[in-house]
Short mmCIF file of C-alpha atoms and ligand atoms in Angstrom, two decimals:
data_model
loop_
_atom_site.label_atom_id
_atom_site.label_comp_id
_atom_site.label_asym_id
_atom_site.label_seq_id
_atom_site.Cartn_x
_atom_site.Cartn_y
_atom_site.Cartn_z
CA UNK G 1 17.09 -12.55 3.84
CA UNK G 2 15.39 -15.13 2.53
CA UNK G 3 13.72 -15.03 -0.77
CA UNK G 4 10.64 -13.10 -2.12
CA UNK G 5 7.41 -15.23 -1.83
CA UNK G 6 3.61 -14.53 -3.26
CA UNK G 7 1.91 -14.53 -0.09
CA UNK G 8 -1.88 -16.14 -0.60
CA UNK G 9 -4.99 -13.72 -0.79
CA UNK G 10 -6.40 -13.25 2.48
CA UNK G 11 -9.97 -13.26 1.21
CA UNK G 12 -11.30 -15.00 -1.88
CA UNK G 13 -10.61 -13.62 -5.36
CA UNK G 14 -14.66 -12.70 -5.04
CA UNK G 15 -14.53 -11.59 -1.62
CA UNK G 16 -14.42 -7.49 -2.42
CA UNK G 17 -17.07 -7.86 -5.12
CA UNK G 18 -18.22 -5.29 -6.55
CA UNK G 19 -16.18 -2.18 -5.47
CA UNK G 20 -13.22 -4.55 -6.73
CA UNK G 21 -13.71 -7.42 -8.88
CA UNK G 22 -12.53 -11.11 -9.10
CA UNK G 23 -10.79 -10.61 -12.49
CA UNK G 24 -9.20 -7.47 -11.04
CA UNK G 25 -7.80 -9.59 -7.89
CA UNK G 26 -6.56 -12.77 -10.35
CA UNK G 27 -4.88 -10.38 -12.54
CA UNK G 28 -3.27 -8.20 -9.91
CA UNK G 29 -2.29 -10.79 -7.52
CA UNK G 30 -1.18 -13.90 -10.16
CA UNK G 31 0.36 -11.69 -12.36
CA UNK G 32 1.64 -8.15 -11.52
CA UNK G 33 2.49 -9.21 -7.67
CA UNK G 34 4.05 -12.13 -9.48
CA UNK G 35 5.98 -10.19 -11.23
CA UNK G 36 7.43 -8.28 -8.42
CA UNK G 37 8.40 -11.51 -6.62
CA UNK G 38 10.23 -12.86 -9.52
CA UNK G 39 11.80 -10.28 -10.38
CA UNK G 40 12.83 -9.27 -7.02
CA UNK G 41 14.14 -12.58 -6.34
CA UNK G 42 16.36 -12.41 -9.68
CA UNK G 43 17.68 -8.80 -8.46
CA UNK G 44 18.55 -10.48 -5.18
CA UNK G 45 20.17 -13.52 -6.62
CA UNK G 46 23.15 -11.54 -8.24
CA UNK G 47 23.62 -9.47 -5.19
CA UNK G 48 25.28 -9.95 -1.50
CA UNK G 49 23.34 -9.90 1.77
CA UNK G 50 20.87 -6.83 1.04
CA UNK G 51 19.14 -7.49 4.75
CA UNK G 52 17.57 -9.26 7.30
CA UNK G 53 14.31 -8.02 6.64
CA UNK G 54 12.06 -7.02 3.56
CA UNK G 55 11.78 -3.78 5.05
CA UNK G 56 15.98 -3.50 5.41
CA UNK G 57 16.03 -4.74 1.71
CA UNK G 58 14.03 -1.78 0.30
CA UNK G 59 15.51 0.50 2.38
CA UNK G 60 19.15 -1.19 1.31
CA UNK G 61 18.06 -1.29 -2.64
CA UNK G 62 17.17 2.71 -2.63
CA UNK G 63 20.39 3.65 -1.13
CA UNK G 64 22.43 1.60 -2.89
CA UNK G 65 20.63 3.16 -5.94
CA UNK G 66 19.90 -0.57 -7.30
CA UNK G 67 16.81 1.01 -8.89
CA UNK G 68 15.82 -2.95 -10.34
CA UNK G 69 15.74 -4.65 -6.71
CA UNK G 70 14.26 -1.43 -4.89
CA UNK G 71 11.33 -1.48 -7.74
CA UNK G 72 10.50 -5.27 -7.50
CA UNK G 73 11.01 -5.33 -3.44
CA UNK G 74 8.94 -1.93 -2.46
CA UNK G 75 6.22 -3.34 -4.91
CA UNK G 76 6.51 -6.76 -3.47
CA UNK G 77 6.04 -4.58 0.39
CA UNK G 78 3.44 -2.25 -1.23
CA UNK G 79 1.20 -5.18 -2.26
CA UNK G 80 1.77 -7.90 0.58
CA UNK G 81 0.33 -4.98 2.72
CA UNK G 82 -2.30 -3.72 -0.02
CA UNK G 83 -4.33 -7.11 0.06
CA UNK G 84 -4.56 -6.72 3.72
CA UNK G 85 -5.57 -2.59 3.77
CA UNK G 86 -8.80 -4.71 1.92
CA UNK G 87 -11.26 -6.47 3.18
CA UNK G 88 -15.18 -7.58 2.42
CA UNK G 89 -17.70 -4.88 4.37
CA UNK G 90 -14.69 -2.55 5.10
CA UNK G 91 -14.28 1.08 4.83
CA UNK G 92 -16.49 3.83 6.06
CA UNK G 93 -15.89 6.21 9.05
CA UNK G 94 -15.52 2.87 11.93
CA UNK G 95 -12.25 3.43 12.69
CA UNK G 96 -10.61 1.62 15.84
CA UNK G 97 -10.65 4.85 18.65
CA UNK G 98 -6.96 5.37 19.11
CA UNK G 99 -6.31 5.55 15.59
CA UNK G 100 -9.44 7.69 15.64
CA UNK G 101 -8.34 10.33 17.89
CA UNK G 102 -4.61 10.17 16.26
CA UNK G 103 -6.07 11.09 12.58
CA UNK G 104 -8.37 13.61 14.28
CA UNK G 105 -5.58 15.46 16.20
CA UNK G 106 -2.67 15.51 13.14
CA UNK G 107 -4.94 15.57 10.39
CA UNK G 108 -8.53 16.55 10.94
CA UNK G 109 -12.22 14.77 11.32
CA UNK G 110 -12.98 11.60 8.95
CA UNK G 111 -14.26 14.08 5.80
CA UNK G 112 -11.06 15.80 6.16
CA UNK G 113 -8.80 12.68 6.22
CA UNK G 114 -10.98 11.19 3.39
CA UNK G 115 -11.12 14.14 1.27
CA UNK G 116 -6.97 14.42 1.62
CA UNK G 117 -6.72 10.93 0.79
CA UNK G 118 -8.74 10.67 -2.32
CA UNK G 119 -6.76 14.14 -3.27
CA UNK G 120 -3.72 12.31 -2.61
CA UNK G 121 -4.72 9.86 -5.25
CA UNK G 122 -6.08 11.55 -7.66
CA UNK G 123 -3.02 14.02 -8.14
CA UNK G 124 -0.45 10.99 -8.37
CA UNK G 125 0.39 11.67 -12.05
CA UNK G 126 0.60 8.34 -13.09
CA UNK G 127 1.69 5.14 -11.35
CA UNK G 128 1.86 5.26 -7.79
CA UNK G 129 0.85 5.54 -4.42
CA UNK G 130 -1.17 7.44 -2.05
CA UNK G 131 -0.76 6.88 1.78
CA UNK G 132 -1.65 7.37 5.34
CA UNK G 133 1.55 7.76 7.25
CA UNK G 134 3.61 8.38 10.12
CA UNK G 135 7.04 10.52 10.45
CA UNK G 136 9.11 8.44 12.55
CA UNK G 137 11.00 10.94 14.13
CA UNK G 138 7.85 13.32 15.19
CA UNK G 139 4.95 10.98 15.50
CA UNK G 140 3.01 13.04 13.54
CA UNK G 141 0.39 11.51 11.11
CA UNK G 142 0.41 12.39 7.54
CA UNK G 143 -1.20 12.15 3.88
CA UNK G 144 1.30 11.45 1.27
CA UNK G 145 1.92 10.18 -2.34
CA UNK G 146 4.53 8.53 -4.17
CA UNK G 147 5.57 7.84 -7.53
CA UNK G 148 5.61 4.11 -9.40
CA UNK G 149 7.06 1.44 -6.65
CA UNK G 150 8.09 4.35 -4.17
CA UNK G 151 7.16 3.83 -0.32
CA UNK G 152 6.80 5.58 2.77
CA UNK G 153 10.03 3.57 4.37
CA UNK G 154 12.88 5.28 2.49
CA UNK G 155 11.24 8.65 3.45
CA UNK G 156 11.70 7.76 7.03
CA UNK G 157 8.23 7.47 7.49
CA UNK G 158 5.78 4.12 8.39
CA UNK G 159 2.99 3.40 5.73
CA UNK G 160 -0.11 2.48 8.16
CA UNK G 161 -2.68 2.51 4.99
CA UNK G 162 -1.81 2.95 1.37
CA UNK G 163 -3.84 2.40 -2.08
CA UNK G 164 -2.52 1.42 -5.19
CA UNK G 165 -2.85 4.03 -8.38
CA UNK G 166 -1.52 2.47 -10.63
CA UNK G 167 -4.37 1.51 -13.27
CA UNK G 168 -4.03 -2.17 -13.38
CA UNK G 169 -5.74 -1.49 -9.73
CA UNK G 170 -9.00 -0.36 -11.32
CA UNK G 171 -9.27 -0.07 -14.72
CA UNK G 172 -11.19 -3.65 -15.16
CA UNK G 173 -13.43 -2.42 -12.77
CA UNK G 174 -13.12 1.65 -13.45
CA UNK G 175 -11.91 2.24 -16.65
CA UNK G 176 -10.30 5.42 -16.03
CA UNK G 177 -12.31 6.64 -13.47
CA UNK G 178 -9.97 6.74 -10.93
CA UNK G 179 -12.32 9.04 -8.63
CA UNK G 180 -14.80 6.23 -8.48
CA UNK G 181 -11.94 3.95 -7.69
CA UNK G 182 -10.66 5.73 -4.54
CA UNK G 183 -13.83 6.66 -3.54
CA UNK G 184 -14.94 2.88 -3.57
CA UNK G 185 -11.32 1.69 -1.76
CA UNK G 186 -12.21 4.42 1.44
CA UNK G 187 -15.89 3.73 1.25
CA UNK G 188 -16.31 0.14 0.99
CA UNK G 189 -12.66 -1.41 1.23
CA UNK G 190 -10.39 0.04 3.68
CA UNK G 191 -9.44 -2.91 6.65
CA UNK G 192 -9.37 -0.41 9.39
CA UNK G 193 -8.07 -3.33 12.10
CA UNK G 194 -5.53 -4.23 9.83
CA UNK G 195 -4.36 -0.15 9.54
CA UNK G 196 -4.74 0.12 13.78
CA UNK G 197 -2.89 -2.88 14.02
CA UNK G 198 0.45 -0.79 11.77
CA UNK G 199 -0.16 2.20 13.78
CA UNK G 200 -0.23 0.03 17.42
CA UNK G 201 3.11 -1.38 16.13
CA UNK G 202 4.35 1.83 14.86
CA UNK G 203 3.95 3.07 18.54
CA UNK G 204 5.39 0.22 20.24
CA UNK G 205 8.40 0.47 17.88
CA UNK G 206 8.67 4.69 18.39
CA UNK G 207 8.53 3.96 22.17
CA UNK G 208 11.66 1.22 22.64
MN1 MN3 B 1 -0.38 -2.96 -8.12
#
């Protein structure tokens, strides 16, 4: 595949003010995401065809056990996806009704999905993930968490929503209250067209 590349912001580095904060944004996006990308791209440089797709190269990188590339490139996925799971006036209980009804039926009413989710997050020891996901072989809808740069895809599962843990995410904002942190990203945050839009093409995808 082609290289890595820093995709732009989809919102202004001011835009999620104040549940996440413009220094936050600059720091995570110019420099850790950054990171990722250049690193990644070194990783892939030395190596043959590792896919077609970024999704094939993560997948590729963890079973090839090429622990450098599958860090950088499952980061590099994490975050291109992160800065869209955000978005100015989001969050709350407004979900698209599909996705709704799907949460409801798999995992329980919006208290129950939030309350899972924040758990999720706030039992990631350490770096890492929590997520909203689907198994791709049942369908079914699930709350998970993962460790550093780890992602739903190797697990067989699709990530529809996901929130970074690791504390360059919140401690300008936070400190190390990462309660407050999760609490804000569901809240206030969450781009529930952009997580409907993952799940749509999750059932497209389960149904070919
Ligand atoms: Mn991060």
């Amino acid at each position: 595949m082609p290289s890595l590349d820093l995709p732009d912001l989809p919102y202004s580095y001011d835009a999620l003010d104040p549940y996440m904060s413009a220094e936050t944004l600059e720091y995570h996006h110019d420099k850790h995401h950054m990171a990722y990308v250049v690193n990644g791209n070194k990783a892939l440089e030395e190596l043959e065809h590792m896919g077609d797709t970024l999704d094939e190269v993560v997948v590729n990188a963890f079973k090839a056990q090429n622990h450098g590339l599958y860090n950088n490139a499952a980061q590099h996925w994490n975050h291109k996806h992160f800065w869209n799971w955000m978005k100015a006036g989001g969050g709350g209980n407004k979900l698209p009704g599909a996705l709704e009804a799907k949460i409801k039926e798999d995992i329980g009413d919006f208290a129950t999905f939030r309350g899972q989710f924040i758990e999720a997050g706030l039992t990631q020891f350490g770096s890492g993930w929590c997520w909203l996901a689907m198994d791709n072989e049942t369908g079914k809808l699930e709350i998970m968490k993962t460790a550093n740069a780890d992602n739903p895809l190797r697990h067989g599962k699709t990530a529809l929503l996901g929130c970074d843990v690791w504390e360059h995410s919140y401690y300008i904002d936070y400190r190390n209250a990462r309660p407050k942190y999760l609490e804000a990203f569901v809240d206030n945050l969450v781009n529930w067209d952009y997580v409907a839009e993952l799940y749509d093409h999750a059932q497209l995808k389960a149904a070919a």
